[in-house]
Tab-separated table of C-alpha atoms in Angstrom:
chain	number	residue	atom	x	y	z
A	206	UNK	CA	71.536	-73.096	-12.446
A	207	UNK	CA	72.137	-69.733	-10.790
A	208	UNK	CA	70.705	-67.793	-13.728
A	209	UNK	CA	67.569	-69.914	-13.589
A	210	UNK	CA	67.102	-69.346	-9.859
A	211	UNK	CA	67.539	-65.619	-10.264
A	212	UNK	CA	64.943	-65.564	-13.015
A	213	UNK	CA	62.510	-67.569	-10.906
A	214	UNK	CA	62.952	-65.151	-7.988
A	215	UNK	CA	62.242	-62.163	-10.219
A	216	UNK	CA	59.078	-63.781	-11.574
A	217	UNK	CA	57.879	-64.466	-8.020
A	218	UNK	CA	58.193	-60.776	-7.139
A	219	UNK	CA	56.352	-59.486	-10.213
A	220	UNK	CA	52.750	-59.929	-8.848
A	221	UNK	CA	53.633	-57.916	-5.742
A	222	UNK	CA	55.152	-55.155	-7.809
A	223	UNK	CA	52.119	-55.088	-10.047
A	224	UNK	CA	49.796	-54.673	-7.026
A	225	UNK	CA	51.961	-51.884	-5.624
A	226	UNK	CA	51.869	-50.023	-8.919
A	227	UNK	CA	48.104	-50.381	-9.322
A	228	UNK	CA	47.228	-49.344	-5.727
A	229	UNK	CA	47.936	-45.591	-6.109
A	230	UNK	CA	46.023	-45.501	-9.363
A	231	UNK	CA	42.843	-46.740	-7.664
A	232	UNK	CA	43.003	-44.331	-4.761
A	233	UNK	CA	43.955	-41.314	-6.840
A	234	UNK	CA	40.415	-40.585	-8.165
A	235	UNK	CA	38.980	-40.433	-4.596
A	236	UNK	CA	41.685	-38.032	-3.521
A	237	UNK	CA	41.022	-35.933	-6.590
A	238	UNK	CA	37.270	-35.821	-5.827
A	239	UNK	CA	37.967	-34.747	-2.254
A	240	UNK	CA	40.339	-32.023	-3.341
A	241	UNK	CA	37.782	-30.685	-5.835
A	242	UNK	CA	35.106	-30.629	-3.144
A	243	UNK	CA	37.515	-28.813	-0.837
A	244	UNK	CA	38.321	-26.239	-3.491
A	245	UNK	CA	34.691	-25.719	-4.534
A	246	UNK	CA	33.159	-24.944	-1.163
A	247	UNK	CA	34.276	-23.873	2.278
A	248	UNK	CA	32.887	-25.470	5.476
A	249	UNK	CA	30.832	-22.286	6.118
A	250	UNK	CA	29.353	-22.426	2.619
A	251	UNK	CA	28.544	-26.116	2.951
A	252	UNK	CA	26.662	-25.551	6.197
A	253	UNK	CA	25.005	-22.313	5.091
A	254	UNK	CA	21.171	-22.341	5.330
A	255	UNK	CA	19.127	-20.052	3.128
A	256	UNK	CA	16.660	-18.085	5.251
A	257	UNK	CA	13.868	-16.116	3.561
A	258	UNK	CA	13.763	-12.539	4.744
A	259	UNK	CA	10.432	-11.432	6.178
A	260	UNK	CA	8.749	-8.564	4.438
A	261	UNK	CA	9.288	-5.311	6.362
A	262	UNK	CA	6.319	-4.312	8.512
A	263	UNK	CA	4.454	-1.306	7.109
A	264	UNK	CA	4.809	1.721	9.359
A	265	UNK	CA	2.173	4.437	9.629
A	266	UNK	CA	3.124	7.964	8.824
A	267	UNK	CA	2.064	10.685	11.299
A	268	UNK	CA	-0.718	11.721	8.898
A	269	UNK	CA	-2.050	8.162	8.683
A	270	UNK	CA	-1.952	7.801	12.457
A	271	UNK	CA	-3.856	11.077	12.868
A	272	UNK	CA	-6.478	9.996	10.319
A	273	UNK	CA	-6.923	6.660	12.072
A	274	UNK	CA	-7.359	8.421	15.424
A	275	UNK	CA	-9.914	10.810	13.921
A	276	UNK	CA	-11.885	7.904	12.451
A	277	UNK	CA	-11.917	6.125	15.789
A	278	UNK	CA	-13.020	9.317	17.549
A	279	UNK	CA	-15.835	9.827	15.032
A	280	UNK	CA	-17.052	6.261	15.545
A	281	UNK	CA	-16.950	6.764	19.320
A	282	UNK	CA	-18.797	10.062	18.982
A	283	UNK	CA	-21.521	8.471	16.858
A	284	UNK	CA	-21.958	5.665	19.391
A	285	UNK	CA	-22.180	8.239	22.213
A	286	UNK	CA	-24.770	10.234	20.267
A	287	UNK	CA	-26.912	7.134	19.830
A	288	UNK	CA	-26.615	6.240	23.482
A	289	UNK	CA	-27.467	9.786	24.616
A	290	UNK	CA	-31.068	9.650	23.371
A	291	UNK	CA	-33.319	9.069	26.337
A	292	UNK	CA	-37.016	8.127	26.490
A	293	UNK	CA	-38.105	11.762	26.126
A	294	UNK	CA	-36.047	12.336	22.980
A	295	UNK	CA	-37.232	9.074	21.446
A	296	UNK	CA	-40.826	10.089	22.191
A	297	UNK	CA	-40.259	13.412	20.405
A	298	UNK	CA	-38.842	11.539	17.418
A	299	UNK	CA	-42.142	9.660	17.061
A	300	UNK	CA	-43.943	12.996	16.497
A	301	UNK	CA	-41.649	14.295	13.755
A	302	UNK	CA	-43.359	14.683	10.390
A	303	UNK	CA	-41.339	13.139	7.552
A	304	UNK	CA	-41.506	13.526	3.799
A	305	UNK	CA	-41.253	16.348	1.277
A	306	UNK	CA	-42.540	19.666	2.653
A	307	UNK	CA	-43.285	22.752	0.592
A	308	UNK	CA	-42.098	26.026	2.094
A	309	UNK	CA	-42.568	29.694	1.239
A	310	UNK	CA	-40.824	31.293	-1.756
A	311	UNK	CA	-40.836	27.977	-3.638
A	312	UNK	CA	-38.391	26.286	-1.289
A	313	UNK	CA	-38.773	22.754	0.038
A	314	UNK	CA	-37.333	20.566	2.791
A	315	UNK	CA	-37.181	16.796	2.842
A	316	UNK	CA	-37.219	15.106	6.251
A	317	UNK	CA	-36.244	11.421	6.456
A	318	UNK	CA	-35.679	9.156	9.431
A	319	UNK	CA	-32.160	7.759	9.782
A	320	UNK	CA	-32.432	3.976	9.503
A	321	UNK	CA	-28.950	3.522	10.981
A	322	UNK	CA	-29.515	5.712	14.050
A	323	UNK	CA	-33.034	5.456	15.523
A	324	UNK	CA	-34.373	8.817	16.644
A	325	UNK	CA	-32.173	10.807	14.252
A	326	UNK	CA	-33.209	12.491	11.007
A	327	UNK	CA	-31.743	13.743	7.739
A	328	UNK	CA	-32.924	17.182	6.550
A	329	UNK	CA	-32.109	18.172	3.004
A	330	UNK	CA	-32.887	21.148	0.825
A	331	UNK	CA	-31.313	23.438	-1.737
A	332	UNK	CA	-27.867	24.285	-0.432
A	333	UNK	CA	-28.035	22.434	2.876
A	334	UNK	CA	-28.000	18.980	4.402
A	335	UNK	CA	-28.204	18.265	8.130
A	336	UNK	CA	-28.197	15.291	10.469
A	337	UNK	CA	-30.444	16.084	13.425
A	338	UNK	CA	-31.487	14.680	16.780
A	339	UNK	CA	-34.517	15.609	18.925
A	340	UNK	CA	-34.155	18.003	21.855
A	341	UNK	CA	-36.648	18.481	24.697
A	342	UNK	CA	-38.374	21.867	25.004
A	343	UNK	CA	-40.478	23.557	27.656
A	344	UNK	CA	-43.173	24.539	25.138
A	345	UNK	CA	-43.829	21.038	23.858
A	346	UNK	CA	-42.835	21.956	20.298
A	347	UNK	CA	-40.865	19.409	18.311
A	348	UNK	CA	-37.256	20.567	18.038
A	349	UNK	CA	-34.444	18.928	16.098
A	350	UNK	CA	-30.853	20.126	16.184
A	351	UNK	CA	-27.612	19.592	14.301
A	352	UNK	CA	-25.181	20.764	16.987
A	353	UNK	CA	-22.148	20.720	14.711
A	354	UNK	CA	-23.762	22.810	11.968
A	355	UNK	CA	-25.790	24.982	14.340
A	356	UNK	CA	-29.075	24.221	12.535
A	357	UNK	CA	-32.471	23.960	14.270
A	358	UNK	CA	-35.744	22.539	12.936
A	359	UNK	CA	-38.863	23.676	14.788
A	360	UNK	CA	-42.166	21.932	14.189
A	361	UNK	CA	-45.501	23.164	15.511
A	362	UNK	CA	-49.038	22.106	14.661
A	363	UNK	CA	-49.519	24.194	11.507
A	364	UNK	CA	-45.966	24.731	10.156
A	365	UNK	CA	-42.230	24.139	10.523
A	366	UNK	CA	-39.156	26.294	10.049
A	367	UNK	CA	-35.420	25.744	9.635
A	368	UNK	CA	-32.991	28.189	11.264
A	369	UNK	CA	-29.241	28.700	11.117
A	370	UNK	CA	-28.304	29.745	14.647
A	371	UNK	CA	-24.695	30.512	13.748
A	372	UNK	CA	-25.733	33.104	11.163
A	373	UNK	CA	-28.945	34.109	12.901
A	374	UNK	CA	-31.166	33.588	9.868
A	375	UNK	CA	-33.958	31.360	8.610
A	376	UNK	CA	-33.114	28.900	5.869
A	377	UNK	CA	-36.742	27.878	5.272
A	378	UNK	CA	-40.070	29.030	6.678
A	379	UNK	CA	-43.751	28.112	6.454
A	380	UNK	CA	-42.850	24.503	5.658
A	381	UNK	CA	-45.872	22.198	5.841
A	382	UNK	CA	-46.489	18.497	5.610
A	383	UNK	CA	-49.978	17.072	4.885
A	384	UNK	CA	-50.866	16.995	8.601
A	385	UNK	CA	-49.827	20.614	9.058
A	386	UNK	CA	-51.741	21.735	5.964
A	387	UNK	CA	-54.902	20.208	7.433
A	388	UNK	CA	-54.380	22.034	10.733
A	389	UNK	CA	-53.681	25.340	8.950
A	390	UNK	CA	-56.885	25.001	6.891
A	391	UNK	CA	-58.904	24.236	10.005
A	392	UNK	CA	-57.513	27.314	11.741
A	393	UNK	CA	-58.532	29.492	8.790
A	394	UNK	CA	-62.088	28.220	8.941
A	395	UNK	CA	-62.337	28.560	12.705
A	396	UNK	CA	-59.911	31.302	13.799
A	397	UNK	CA	-59.129	31.602	17.514
A	398	UNK	CA	-61.713	33.608	19.405
A	399	UNK	CA	-60.653	37.063	20.563
A	400	UNK	CA	-61.087	37.470	24.301
A	401	UNK	CA	-62.404	41.011	23.765
A	402	UNK	CA	-65.200	39.645	21.550
A	403	UNK	CA	-66.210	36.941	23.975
A	404	UNK	CA	-69.610	37.418	25.654
A	405	UNK	CA	-69.465	38.502	29.307
A	406	UNK	CA	-69.755	35.686	31.813
A	407	UNK	CA	-73.215	35.249	33.354
């Protein structure tokens, strides 16, 4: 009987032993996964956020800054020039003859109104190009000047002339538009009367 009881006791313990042996086998894979995760990445790496770097802001060189300042100054100067024309200058501009004008010695000058700057004019010829504005005179003659270049355009009834004040010379003379040609022809036909030839007053 004792051998049978001992055998029965051993058989009763076998299921518990089987469960104890199988338990570590089931938990082992989880532990292995955790250890692999721990070896593969550190806490800092796991929490690391990728941040895109902003492109560096372009910085101007001294030359670029100087050029930008010069451009701004030129724009301001042009605006001041436009604003400086008063009623008298604008009235003079209305009397400027425009178009292609033949001058002496086969030269020619082309006068064109500046569409961008009312009251201003472009004068072009062989070897020169000026941007001019009207200037008031005491004689009533039409006078245009390019202050920067030192050029002066004088227009009277029968002719016009272009002078370089810096060099003290004429660039073009006896320039005539159609209106001035008509006046010059009329003066030839009826020259001014000499005071010495005038009859004595009665």
